[in-house]
Amino acid sequence: MTDYTATVTVRLKSGVLDPEAETTQQALERLGFELADLRSTDRFEIDLDAESADAAADRADEMAERLLANPTIHDYEVAVTER
Amino acid sequence: MTVAVIRFGGSNCDRDTVQALESLGIDAELIWHEDSLPGDTDGIVLPGGFSYGDYLRAGAMAAHSPIMDEVRDAAEAGTPVLGICNGAQVGCESSLTPGAFTTNESARFQCEHVHVRVENADTPWTRQFEAGEVLELPIAHGEGRFEIEDERLAALEADDRVLFRYCESDGTVTPEANPNGSKHSVAGVTGEAGDHVAVLMPHPERVTLEDIGPTDGQGILEGFEA
């Protein structure tokens, strides 16, 4: 067994309105910053022990499917590093 | 007929819902989400509130509460289930109903009265009304914008599964009358198991008691009458 950190990044599917990101962008613009667009994501860092990086990724993938993301509105990606 | 009103940690419309149901002569009981559904459960309400403090996403944590397995089984077996506001979010997160309720277009919490048009009057929740009838109901939510993939929404509309749409007082559906940016102004939909399962963001229990004022919510809650 090896110690891994699986990082799950959850973002709204392209085309789904993100009012919080729009509000954040407006606030940055009010502060005088120039920017073209802003997207926000949720990032979960999960420490776990697994037989292999693939096994760690599979487990994190299932976590995203079942709870961390809502497949109706979200896409997600999983990245695994040794810890 | 006993309607189980499920109280999650953070529910806050549970007692109002019991009182509203009982005012209509419908027996109702509060059930803590860590307990089981009583054997004589003939209906289920997922009430409004902020279950689990809306952690992760509104309704996401409550959707995985153990009692939800029983709720899903009951829904499959034909027991009427109504999700109101946070209960609607729980319903969608637990796949009892399609789509998702997410952050309002305004990015603000909105507490106001709105008009909704009855789209399908052939369900337990709308049989007291005519199709096209306009109801005035209160909303109180920050995450009520109905989102769903375009093709799934088209299928819902084709199957007459949209229960209510936000509208003007004369029943016209306009962008201005859509309080939260919901796709196609959808305010409520019926469930995957059938029309006996439904969710809506407005609060019928807040417009049921005659002492308080308008009573447009009565007809919706009367869906629990056998």
Coordinates of C-alpha atoms in Angstrom, one line a residue:
Chain A
M1 CA 0.0 0.0 0.0
T2 CA 1.2 3.5 -0.8
D3 CA 0.1 6.9 0.4
Y4 CA -1.4 9.1 -2.2
T5 CA -3.2 12.4 -2.4
A6 CA -6.0 12.4 -4.9
T7 CA -7.0 15.9 -6.0
V8 CA -10.6 16.1 -7.3
T9 CA -11.4 19.4 -9.2
V10 CA -15.1 20.0 -9.7
R11 CA -16.3 22.7 -12.1
L12 CA -19.6 23.8 -13.7
K13 CA -20.1 22.3 -17.1
S14 CA -19.4 24.8 -19.9
G15 CA -22.6 26.8 -20.6
V16 CA -23.9 26.5 -17.0
L17 CA -24.3 30.0 -15.5
D18 CA -22.0 30.7 -12.6
P19 CA -23.4 33.8 -10.8
E20 CA -20.8 33.7 -8.0
A21 CA -17.9 33.8 -10.5
E22 CA -19.6 36.7 -12.3
T23 CA -20.0 38.6 -9.0
T24 CA -16.4 37.9 -8.2
Q25 CA -15.2 39.1 -11.6
Q26 CA -17.2 42.3 -11.2
A27 CA -15.6 42.9 -7.8
L28 CA -12.2 42.4 -9.3
E29 CA -13.0 44.9 -12.0
R30 CA -14.3 47.4 -9.5
L31 CA -10.8 47.1 -7.8
G32 CA -9.3 48.2 -11.1
F33 CA -8.1 44.8 -12.4
E34 CA -8.4 44.0 -16.1
L35 CA -9.6 40.4 -16.9
A36 CA -11.4 38.7 -19.7
D37 CA -13.2 36.0 -17.8
L38 CA -13.2 34.2 -14.4
R39 CA -14.3 30.6 -13.6
S40 CA -14.4 29.2 -10.1
T41 CA -13.9 25.5 -9.2
D42 CA -14.1 23.4 -6.1
R43 CA -10.9 21.4 -5.3
F44 CA -10.8 18.5 -2.8
E45 CA -7.5 17.0 -1.7
I46 CA -8.0 13.5 -0.4
D47 CA -5.3 11.6 1.3
L48 CA -5.7 7.8 1.0
D49 CA -3.7 4.6 0.9
A50 CA -4.1 2.4 -2.2
E51 CA -2.4 -0.5 -4.0
S52 CA -1.6 1.7 -7.0
A53 CA -2.1 5.2 -8.4
D54 CA -4.8 3.8 -10.6
A55 CA -6.6 2.3 -7.6
A56 CA -6.4 5.6 -5.8
A57 CA -7.8 7.4 -8.9
D58 CA -10.6 4.9 -9.2
R59 CA -11.7 5.5 -5.6
A60 CA -11.5 9.3 -5.9
D61 CA -13.5 9.0 -9.2
E62 CA -16.3 7.2 -7.4
M63 CA -16.3 9.7 -4.6
A64 CA -16.7 12.5 -7.2
E65 CA -19.5 10.5 -9.0
R66 CA -21.4 9.8 -5.8
L67 CA -21.0 13.0 -3.8
L68 CA -18.4 15.6 -4.7
A69 CA -19.9 16.5 -8.1
N70 CA -23.4 16.6 -9.3
P71 CA -23.3 15.2 -12.8
T72 CA -26.2 17.3 -14.0
I73 CA -24.2 20.5 -13.7
H74 CA -20.6 19.5 -13.1
D75 CA -17.6 18.1 -14.8
Y76 CA -14.7 16.9 -12.7
E77 CA -11.2 15.6 -13.0
V78 CA -9.0 13.5 -10.7
A79 CA -5.2 13.8 -10.4
V80 CA -3.2 11.5 -8.1
T81 CA 0.3 12.1 -6.6
E82 CA 2.3 10.0 -4.2
R83 CA 2.5 11.5 -0.7
Chain B
M1 CA -53.1 8.4 6.4
T2 CA -49.9 9.6 8.1
V3 CA -47.5 11.8 6.3
A4 CA -43.9 11.6 7.5
V5 CA -42.3 15.0 7.5
I6 CA -38.6 14.3 7.6
R7 CA -36.5 16.5 9.9
F8 CA -32.8 16.7 8.9
G9 CA -30.3 18.7 11.0
G10 CA -31.0 22.2 9.7
S11 CA -34.5 21.7 8.4
N12 CA -36.6 24.7 9.5
C13 CA -39.9 24.4 7.7
D14 CA -40.7 21.0 9.2
R15 CA -43.1 22.1 12.0
D16 CA -44.8 24.6 9.6
T17 CA -45.4 21.7 7.2
V18 CA -46.9 19.5 9.9
Q19 CA -49.2 22.3 11.1
A20 CA -50.3 23.1 7.5
L21 CA -51.1 19.4 6.8
E22 CA -53.0 19.0 10.0
S23 CA -55.0 22.1 9.3
L24 CA -56.2 20.3 6.2
G25 CA -57.2 17.2 8.2
I26 CA -54.1 15.2 7.1
D27 CA -52.3 13.4 9.9
A28 CA -48.6 14.3 9.9
E29 CA -45.7 13.4 12.0
L30 CA -42.1 14.7 12.4
I31 CA -39.5 12.0 11.7
W32 CA -35.9 12.5 12.6
H33 CA -33.7 11.5 9.7
E34 CA -31.6 9.1 11.7
D35 CA -34.8 7.1 12.6
S36 CA -36.8 4.9 10.3
L37 CA -40.0 5.7 8.5
P38 CA -43.0 4.6 10.6
G39 CA -44.8 1.5 9.3
D40 CA -48.0 3.4 8.6
T41 CA -46.3 6.0 6.4
D42 CA -48.7 6.9 3.6
G43 CA -46.9 10.1 2.4
I44 CA -43.5 11.8 2.8
V45 CA -42.5 15.5 2.9
L46 CA -38.9 16.6 2.5
P47 CA -39.3 20.0 4.1
G48 CA -37.5 23.3 3.6
G49 CA -34.6 24.6 5.5
F50 CA -30.8 24.3 5.3
S51 CA -30.0 20.7 5.9
Y52 CA -26.4 20.2 6.9
G53 CA -25.9 24.0 6.5
D54 CA -26.0 23.6 2.7
Y55 CA -22.4 22.1 2.9
L56 CA -21.0 21.1 -0.5
R57 CA -24.3 21.9 -2.3
A58 CA -27.8 22.5 -1.0
G59 CA -29.3 19.1 -0.4
A60 CA -26.2 17.1 -1.2
M61 CA -25.5 15.8 2.3
A62 CA -29.1 15.1 3.2
A63 CA -29.5 13.1 0.0
H64 CA -27.1 10.6 1.5
S65 CA -28.8 10.3 4.9
P66 CA -29.8 6.7 5.6
I67 CA -33.5 7.5 5.7
M68 CA -33.3 8.5 2.0
D69 CA -32.9 4.8 1.0
E70 CA -36.3 4.2 2.6
V71 CA -37.7 7.3 0.9
R72 CA -36.5 6.0 -2.5
D73 CA -38.0 2.6 -1.8
A74 CA -41.3 4.1 -0.7
A75 CA -41.4 6.4 -3.8
E76 CA -40.8 3.3 -6.0
A77 CA -43.6 1.5 -4.2
G78 CA -46.0 4.4 -4.9
T79 CA -46.0 6.4 -1.7
P80 CA -46.5 10.1 -2.5
V81 CA -43.4 12.2 -1.9
L82 CA -43.3 16.0 -2.0
G83 CA -40.0 18.0 -1.7
I84 CA -40.3 21.7 -0.8
C85 CA -37.4 24.1 -1.3
N86 CA -34.5 22.5 0.5
G87 CA -36.5 19.3 0.1
A88 CA -36.6 19.9 -3.6
Q89 CA -32.8 20.2 -3.6
V90 CA -32.6 17.0 -1.6
G91 CA -35.0 15.3 -4.1
C92 CA -32.8 16.3 -7.1
E93 CA -29.5 15.4 -5.3
S94 CA -30.9 12.0 -4.5
S95 CA -32.2 11.4 -8.1
L96 CA -35.8 11.2 -7.0
T97 CA -36.4 14.0 -9.4
P98 CA -34.5 15.2 -12.5
G99 CA -32.2 18.2 -12.7
A100 CA -30.6 20.4 -10.1
F101 CA -31.4 23.5 -8.2
T102 CA -28.4 25.7 -8.0
T103 CA -27.3 29.3 -7.3
N104 CA -29.9 32.0 -8.2
E105 CA -29.0 34.1 -11.2
S106 CA -28.8 37.1 -8.9
A107 CA -26.3 35.3 -6.6
R108 CA -28.5 36.4 -3.7
F109 CA -30.9 34.8 -1.3
Q110 CA -34.5 35.9 -2.4
C111 CA -37.5 35.9 -0.1
E112 CA -40.6 37.2 -2.0
H113 CA -44.0 36.2 -3.3
V114 CA -44.1 35.0 -6.9
H115 CA -46.7 33.7 -9.3
V116 CA -46.6 30.2 -10.8
R117 CA -48.7 28.7 -13.5
V118 CA -50.0 25.2 -13.2
E119 CA -48.6 23.3 -16.2
N120 CA -49.9 19.9 -15.6
A121 CA -53.2 19.6 -13.6
D122 CA -53.3 15.9 -13.8
T123 CA -51.1 15.1 -10.8
P124 CA -52.0 14.6 -7.1
W125 CA -50.4 18.0 -6.4
T126 CA -52.3 20.0 -9.0
R127 CA -55.6 18.1 -9.4
Q128 CA -57.3 20.8 -7.3
F129 CA -56.4 23.4 -10.0
E130 CA -57.0 23.9 -13.7
A131 CA -54.1 23.8 -16.2
G132 CA -53.0 27.4 -16.7
E133 CA -54.3 28.5 -13.3
V134 CA -52.0 31.0 -11.6
L135 CA -51.1 30.6 -7.9
E136 CA -49.3 33.1 -5.7
L137 CA -46.7 31.4 -3.6
P138 CA -43.7 32.5 -1.5
I139 CA -40.1 31.6 -2.3
A140 CA -37.2 31.8 0.1
H141 CA -34.0 30.5 -1.4
G142 CA -30.5 31.2 -2.6
E143 CA -30.2 28.1 -4.7
G144 CA -33.4 27.7 -6.7
R145 CA -32.3 28.1 -10.3
F146 CA -33.4 24.9 -12.1
E147 CA -30.7 23.5 -14.3
I148 CA -30.7 20.5 -16.5
E149 CA -29.3 19.4 -19.8
D150 CA -31.3 20.8 -22.8
E151 CA -32.2 17.4 -24.1
R152 CA -33.4 16.1 -20.7
L153 CA -35.5 19.3 -20.3
A154 CA -37.0 18.7 -23.7
A155 CA -37.9 15.2 -22.7
L156 CA -39.5 16.4 -19.4
E157 CA -41.6 18.9 -21.3
A158 CA -42.6 16.3 -23.9
D159 CA -43.7 14.0 -21.0
D160 CA -45.6 16.8 -19.2
R161 CA -43.4 16.5 -16.2
V162 CA -43.1 20.3 -15.5
L163 CA -45.5 21.0 -12.7
F164 CA -45.2 24.8 -12.4
R165 CA -43.5 27.6 -14.2
Y166 CA -42.8 31.1 -12.8
C167 CA -45.1 33.6 -14.5
E168 CA -46.7 37.1 -14.4
S169 CA -50.0 37.5 -12.5
D170 CA -51.9 36.9 -15.7
G171 CA -50.1 33.6 -16.4
T172 CA -47.7 34.9 -19.0
V173 CA -44.2 33.3 -18.7
T174 CA -41.6 36.1 -19.1
P175 CA -37.9 36.4 -18.1
E176 CA -38.9 39.2 -15.7
A177 CA -41.3 36.9 -13.8
N178 CA -38.5 34.3 -13.4
P179 CA -37.1 35.1 -10.0
N180 CA -33.9 33.0 -10.1
G181 CA -33.0 32.3 -13.7
S182 CA -34.5 28.8 -13.8
K183 CA -34.3 27.2 -17.2
H184 CA -37.6 27.6 -19.0
S185 CA -38.9 29.2 -15.8
V186 CA -39.4 25.7 -14.2
A187 CA -40.5 26.0 -10.5
G188 CA -41.4 22.3 -10.0
V189 CA -41.1 18.9 -11.6
T190 CA -42.5 15.5 -11.1
G191 CA -40.4 12.5 -10.1
E192 CA -38.7 9.6 -11.9
A193 CA -41.0 7.1 -10.2
G194 CA -44.2 8.9 -11.4
D195 CA -46.4 11.9 -10.8
H196 CA -46.9 10.9 -7.1
V197 CA -43.3 12.2 -6.5
A198 CA -42.7 15.9 -7.1
V199 CA -40.5 18.8 -6.0
L200 CA -41.0 22.6 -6.0
M201 CA -39.0 25.6 -4.8
P202 CA -42.0 27.7 -3.6
H203 CA -43.5 27.0 -0.1
P204 CA -47.1 25.8 -0.2
E205 CA -47.1 25.3 3.6
R206 CA -46.6 29.0 4.1
V207 CA -49.8 29.9 2.3
T208 CA -52.1 27.2 3.8
L209 CA -53.3 28.4 7.2
E210 CA -56.3 30.7 6.8
D211 CA -55.3 32.8 9.8
I212 CA -52.1 33.9 8.0
G213 CA -53.5 35.1 4.7
P214 CA -53.6 33.6 1.2
T215 CA -54.2 29.9 0.9
D216 CA -53.0 28.9 -2.6
G217 CA -50.8 26.3 -1.1
Q218 CA -53.7 24.2 0.2
G219 CA -54.5 22.5 -3.1
I220 CA -50.9 21.3 -3.4
L221 CA -50.7 19.8 0.0
E222 CA -54.1 18.2 -0.5
G223 CA -52.2 15.9 -2.9
F224 CA -51.7 13.8 0.2
E225 CA -55.4 13.1 0.5
A226 CA -56.2 9.6 -0.6

